[in-house]
Short mmCIF file of C-alpha atoms in Angstrom, two decimals:
data_model
loop_
_atom_site.label_atom_id
_atom_site.label_comp_id
_atom_site.label_asym_id
_atom_site.label_seq_id
_atom_site.Cartn_x
_atom_site.Cartn_y
_atom_site.Cartn_z
CA LYS V 1 39.41 -20.73 -6.74
CA ARG V 2 37.19 -22.75 -9.26
CA LEU V 3 35.19 -19.47 -9.88
CA PHE V 4 38.12 -17.20 -10.41
CA PRO V 5 38.73 -18.14 -14.19
CA PHE V 6 35.15 -17.19 -14.90
CA LEU V 7 35.25 -14.07 -12.86
CA LYS V 8 38.30 -12.53 -14.21
CA ARG V 9 36.79 -12.03 -17.60
CA TYR V 10 34.42 -9.41 -16.04
CA ARG V 11 36.85 -7.80 -13.72
CA ALA V 12 36.14 -4.24 -14.95
CA LEU V 13 32.46 -4.81 -14.57
CA LEU V 14 32.69 -6.16 -11.22
CA VAL V 15 34.83 -3.18 -10.19
CA MET V 16 32.16 -0.79 -11.65
CA ILE V 17 29.38 -2.67 -9.85
CA LEU V 18 31.29 -2.48 -6.48
CA VAL V 19 32.08 1.35 -6.88
CA LEU V 20 28.50 2.29 -7.65
CA ASN V 21 27.25 0.15 -4.89
CA LEU V 22 29.65 1.73 -2.36
CA TYR V 23 28.48 5.15 -3.57
CA CYS V 24 24.80 4.15 -2.96
CA ALA V 25 25.83 3.15 0.59
CA LEU V 26 27.49 6.42 1.16
CA VAL V 27 24.28 8.26 0.08
CA ASP V 28 22.01 5.93 2.39
CA ILE V 29 24.38 6.95 5.26
CA VAL V 30 24.34 10.65 4.57
CA ASN V 31 20.65 11.01 4.03
CA PRO V 32 19.58 11.10 7.77
CA LEU V 33 22.25 13.79 8.20
CA LEU V 34 20.57 15.85 5.50
CA GLN V 35 17.35 15.21 7.30
CA ARG V 36 18.87 16.48 10.55
CA TYR V 37 20.34 19.51 8.89
CA ALA V 38 16.71 20.43 7.44
CA ILE V 39 14.95 20.05 10.67
CA ASP V 40 17.46 22.00 12.75
CA THR V 41 18.17 24.60 10.07
CA PHE V 42 14.79 25.31 8.68
CA ILE V 43 11.86 23.67 10.79
CA ALA V 44 13.24 24.43 14.43
CA ALA V 45 14.62 27.92 13.25
CA GLY V 46 11.44 28.70 11.51
CA THR V 47 13.20 30.00 8.38
CA THR V 48 13.36 29.10 4.89
CA LYS V 49 16.68 31.13 4.11
CA GLY V 50 18.90 28.81 2.12
CA LEU V 51 16.13 26.21 1.60
CA ALA V 52 16.30 26.45 -2.19
CA LEU V 53 19.98 25.69 -2.39
CA TYR V 54 19.32 22.75 0.15
CA ALA V 55 16.53 21.41 -2.26
CA VAL V 56 18.88 21.64 -5.33
CA CYS V 57 21.56 19.67 -3.51
CA CYS V 58 19.13 17.07 -2.27
CA VAL V 59 17.55 16.54 -5.86
CA LEU V 60 21.13 16.12 -7.29
CA ILE V 61 22.02 13.52 -4.79
CA ILE V 62 18.80 11.59 -5.45
CA LEU V 63 19.50 11.94 -9.11
CA SER V 64 23.10 10.65 -8.82
CA GLN V 65 21.94 7.71 -6.61
CA THR V 66 19.36 6.86 -9.09
CA LEU V 67 21.96 6.56 -11.93
CA ALA V 68 24.20 4.68 -9.80
CA VAL V 69 21.47 2.06 -9.04
CA LEU V 70 20.52 1.81 -12.67
CA GLY V 71 24.36 1.32 -13.50
CA PHE V 72 25.03 -1.48 -11.05
CA THR V 73 21.56 -3.18 -11.54
CA ARG V 74 22.47 -3.40 -15.37
CA GLY V 75 25.92 -4.49 -14.45
CA SER V 76 24.80 -7.10 -12.09
CA MET V 77 22.26 -8.38 -14.51
CA THR V 78 24.97 -8.81 -17.22
CA VAL V 79 27.33 -10.58 -14.88
CA GLU V 80 24.56 -12.74 -13.79
CA MET V 81 23.52 -13.90 -17.28
CA ARG V 82 26.97 -13.93 -18.77
CA LEU V 83 28.35 -15.95 -15.85
CA GLY V 84 25.47 -18.44 -15.72
CA ARG V 85 26.14 -18.84 -19.55
CA ASP V 86 29.82 -19.47 -19.34
CA MET V 87 29.38 -21.97 -16.36
CA LYS V 88 26.77 -24.04 -18.45
CA ARG V 89 29.08 -23.92 -21.45
CA ALA V 90 32.07 -25.24 -19.31
CA CYS V 91 29.85 -27.94 -17.80
CA PHE V 92 28.61 -29.02 -21.30
CA VAL V 93 32.42 -29.19 -22.51
CA HIS V 94 33.26 -31.17 -19.50
CA LEU V 95 30.48 -33.69 -19.80
CA GLN V 96 31.69 -34.62 -23.18
CA THR V 97 35.19 -35.76 -21.60
CA LEU V 98 33.52 -38.10 -19.07
CA SER V 99 33.52 -41.85 -19.44
CA LEU V 100 30.39 -44.16 -20.18
CA SER V 101 30.73 -45.73 -16.76
CA TYR V 102 30.24 -42.11 -15.29
CA TYR V 103 26.73 -41.90 -17.13
CA ASN V 104 25.78 -45.39 -16.10
CA VAL V 105 25.81 -44.44 -12.54
CA THR V 106 24.79 -40.80 -12.53
CA PRO V 107 21.01 -39.80 -13.19
CA VAL V 108 20.45 -37.63 -16.05
CA GLY V 109 18.16 -35.52 -13.97
CA TYR V 110 20.86 -34.96 -11.39
CA LEU V 111 23.02 -33.51 -14.03
CA LEU V 112 20.36 -31.39 -15.49
CA SER V 113 19.58 -29.80 -12.09
CA ARG V 114 23.24 -29.13 -11.44
CA ILE V 115 23.84 -27.50 -14.87
CA MET V 116 20.56 -25.58 -15.38
CA SER V 117 19.41 -24.78 -11.91
CA ASP V 118 22.63 -24.56 -9.80
CA THR V 119 24.58 -22.59 -12.12
CA ASN V 120 21.94 -19.99 -12.21
CA ARG V 121 22.05 -19.83 -8.26
CA ILE V 122 25.79 -19.33 -8.21
CA ALA V 123 25.58 -16.63 -10.74
CA ALA V 124 23.03 -14.80 -8.87
CA ILE V 125 25.02 -15.07 -5.51
CA ILE V 126 28.11 -13.60 -7.17
CA ALA V 127 26.19 -10.86 -9.02
CA TRP V 128 23.72 -9.78 -6.54
CA ASN V 129 24.26 -11.15 -2.91
CA MET V 130 28.04 -10.54 -2.76
CA VAL V 131 27.38 -6.89 -3.79
CA ASP V 132 24.59 -6.60 -1.07
CA VAL V 133 26.86 -7.91 1.47
CA LEU V 134 29.59 -5.18 0.64
CA TRP V 135 26.87 -2.58 0.89
CA ALA V 136 25.67 -3.76 4.08
CA VAL V 137 29.03 -3.99 5.62
CA LEU V 138 29.88 -0.31 4.71
CA TYR V 139 26.48 0.83 5.82
CA VAL V 140 26.58 -0.64 9.16
CA LEU V 141 30.22 0.62 9.89
CA GLY V 142 29.28 4.15 8.62
CA VAL V 143 26.19 4.22 10.59
CA PHE V 144 27.91 3.10 13.85
CA ALA V 145 30.68 5.69 13.31
CA ILE V 146 28.08 8.47 12.80
CA MET V 147 25.98 7.43 15.82
CA PHE V 148 28.98 7.47 18.00
CA ALA V 149 30.02 10.89 16.68
CA LEU V 150 26.51 12.27 17.37
CA ASP V 151 25.91 10.87 20.73
CA PRO V 152 28.16 8.05 22.09
CA GLY V 153 25.81 7.08 24.97
CA LEU V 154 22.76 6.60 22.69
CA ALA V 155 24.96 4.85 20.16
CA ALA V 156 26.00 2.35 22.76
CA ALA V 157 22.36 1.62 23.77
CA VAL V 158 21.60 0.79 20.13
CA ILE V 159 24.71 -1.46 19.80
CA LEU V 160 23.84 -3.43 22.88
CA ILE V 161 21.10 -4.95 20.79
CA VAL V 162 23.49 -6.13 18.03
CA PRO V 163 25.06 -9.06 19.99
CA VAL V 164 21.57 -10.42 20.84
CA MET V 165 20.62 -10.21 17.08
CA ALA V 166 23.89 -11.80 16.13
CA LEU V 167 23.14 -14.74 18.36
CA LEU V 168 19.57 -15.14 17.07
CA THR V 169 20.59 -14.75 13.65
CA ALA V 170 23.43 -17.47 13.87
CA TRP V 171 20.88 -20.12 15.36
CA PHE V 172 18.13 -19.56 12.89
CA GLN V 173 20.46 -19.16 9.84
CA ASP V 174 22.35 -22.53 10.43
CA ARG V 175 18.96 -24.33 10.58
CA ILE V 176 17.33 -22.31 7.73
CA LEU V 177 20.62 -23.19 5.54
CA ARG V 178 20.49 -26.70 6.36
CA TRP V 179 16.74 -27.19 5.39
CA ASN V 180 17.33 -25.12 2.17
CA ARG V 181 20.26 -27.44 1.21
CA ARG V 182 17.78 -30.44 1.69
CA VAL V 183 15.41 -28.55 -0.47
CA ARG V 184 17.93 -28.15 -3.40
CA LYS V 185 18.84 -31.92 -3.05
CA MET V 186 15.19 -32.81 -3.24
CA ASN V 187 14.83 -30.56 -6.26
CA SER V 188 17.53 -32.48 -8.14
CA ARG V 189 15.80 -35.85 -7.27
CA ILE V 190 12.53 -34.48 -8.64
CA THR V 191 14.22 -33.27 -11.83
CA SER V 192 15.91 -36.77 -12.09
CA ALA V 193 12.35 -38.55 -11.44
CA TYR V 194 10.81 -36.38 -14.14
CA ASN V 195 13.55 -37.24 -16.65
CA GLU V 196 13.46 -41.02 -15.90
CA GLY V 197 9.88 -41.01 -16.18
CA ILE V 198 9.71 -39.44 -19.58
CA MET V 199 12.77 -41.34 -20.95
CA GLY V 200 11.68 -44.55 -19.58
CA ALA V 201 7.90 -44.31 -20.44
CA ARG V 202 8.17 -47.19 -22.89
CA THR V 203 9.77 -49.55 -20.31
CA SER V 204 7.30 -48.58 -17.58
CA LYS V 205 4.25 -49.39 -19.88
CA THR V 206 5.88 -52.65 -20.79
CA LEU V 207 6.41 -53.64 -17.37
CA VAL V 208 3.17 -52.02 -16.10
CA ILE V 209 4.90 -50.17 -13.17
CA GLU V 210 3.08 -46.67 -13.48
CA GLU V 211 1.54 -46.97 -10.19
CA GLN V 212 5.02 -47.82 -8.56
CA ASN V 213 6.53 -44.81 -10.40
CA SER V 214 3.71 -42.55 -9.28
CA ARG V 215 4.17 -43.63 -5.70
CA GLU V 216 7.90 -43.12 -5.68
CA PHE V 217 7.54 -39.68 -7.17
CA GLU V 218 4.93 -38.86 -4.60
CA ALA V 219 7.21 -39.79 -1.89
CA VAL V 220 10.03 -37.48 -3.35
CA THR V 221 7.69 -34.57 -3.82
CA GLN V 222 6.27 -34.94 -0.20
CA ASP V 223 9.80 -35.03 1.22
CA MET V 224 10.54 -31.68 -0.71
CA ARG V 225 7.24 -30.20 0.36
CA LEU V 226 7.93 -30.93 4.15
CA SER V 227 11.55 -29.64 3.75
CA SER V 228 10.23 -26.45 2.04
CA VAL V 229 7.56 -25.89 4.84
CA ARG V 230 10.17 -26.47 7.61
CA ALA V 231 12.52 -23.78 6.10
CA ALA V 232 9.65 -21.43 5.60
CA ARG V 233 8.54 -21.96 9.21
CA LEU V 234 11.83 -20.98 10.44
CA SER V 235 11.94 -17.86 8.31
CA ALA V 236 8.39 -16.96 9.47
CA VAL V 237 9.61 -16.93 13.12
CA TYR V 238 13.06 -15.36 12.38
CA ILE V 239 11.81 -12.35 10.23
CA PRO V 240 9.30 -11.08 12.81
CA LEU V 241 12.01 -11.48 15.59
CA VAL V 242 14.28 -9.23 13.71
CA MET V 243 11.37 -6.67 13.24
CA PHE V 244 10.72 -6.85 16.96
CA PHE V 245 14.31 -6.07 17.99
CA SER V 246 14.31 -3.32 15.34
CA SER V 247 11.27 -1.93 16.79
CA LEU V 248 12.69 -2.28 20.27
CA THR V 249 15.88 -0.28 19.29
CA THR V 250 13.66 2.38 17.79
CA ALA V 251 11.72 2.56 21.12
CA ILE V 252 14.86 2.80 23.11
CA VAL V 253 16.30 5.76 20.84
CA LEU V 254 12.81 7.57 21.09
CA ALA V 255 12.57 7.22 24.77
CA ARG V 256 16.18 8.19 25.64
CA GLY V 257 16.60 10.56 22.83
CA GLY V 258 13.07 12.19 23.46
CA ALA V 259 14.19 12.69 27.29
CA LEU V 260 17.47 14.35 26.09
CA ALA V 261 15.60 16.52 23.54
CA LEU V 262 13.05 17.72 26.23
CA GLU V 263 15.91 18.66 28.46
CA HIS V 264 17.52 20.55 25.50
CA LEU V 265 20.54 18.20 25.53
CA MET V 266 19.94 17.04 22.10
CA LEU V 267 18.60 18.59 19.09
CA ILE V 268 15.40 17.35 17.36
CA GLY V 269 17.23 16.92 14.02
CA THR V 270 19.77 14.64 15.84
CA LEU V 271 17.05 12.53 17.40
CA SER V 272 15.41 12.32 13.93
CA ALA V 273 18.70 11.03 12.33
CA PHE V 274 19.38 8.56 15.19
CA THR V 275 15.68 7.19 14.61
CA SER V 276 16.29 6.74 10.99
CA TYR V 277 19.57 4.77 11.51
CA ALA V 278 18.00 2.71 14.37
CA VAL V 279 15.12 1.58 11.94
CA GLY V 280 17.42 0.96 8.92
CA ILE V 281 20.45 -0.82 10.57
CA PHE V 282 19.02 -4.34 11.09
CA GLU V 283 18.26 -5.02 7.58
CA PRO V 284 21.93 -4.92 6.53
CA ILE V 285 22.97 -6.94 9.66
CA GLN V 286 20.64 -9.53 8.64
CA GLN V 287 21.91 -9.68 5.04
CA ILE V 288 25.56 -9.96 6.30
CA ALA V 289 24.36 -12.84 8.46
#
């Protein structure tokens, strides 16, 4: 609700970003099907008839996706920079209206961290992360639909891994988020300590409390270091687990699909497409989480 007045200025740009991003998701979904067609039509059949037309179509699709990526990247960068600027400007104007009592109890470093750092993070989330999530949702839904259309049994085997991944992600992301929020709080305290140390340098020297200031600053930075390490450790465990389940899914597809292919119940191209989908599906699931 608070962001809407800022976002409505860039409605046309945001719509363009979303459309281009959806097109990129569609191409990502279709690519393994093109790979399937090439294997079954040219490689398995041992012919090059129609290969030139196929190659031209592939090149055109790649070029169109490249232009779409350039378009939404430029649009997202524009939204990020302008949105950050607008929020900083609004914050600065609002600060002029606040009472002296507010400034007496609020550290300047805290305000600087909120206005300079946090506005940038919000702008980046709007411009990039929300678009990525939309791409991920469309990609996952499209991939599941195609896998069920190609082979419902093999698709069900892949989907069985998803609830495990969802539970794992929920457990880890809750803790990663908690520690990253703590890091953000520590960051504002460090900015505040820098500001107070510089602005109050004359007072510190007069009272000879430089050593005390250094100890207090060291305590704050040590707290941020420990919080950052804890968040990094959680990520360091979580990401390999995601990779493990992705590899496990690929192994299931290759084992089951390979057996079907040997029995001539599945085409090699279909197995290839399934493998591509199994490898690629967990990154967008992780992004959604």
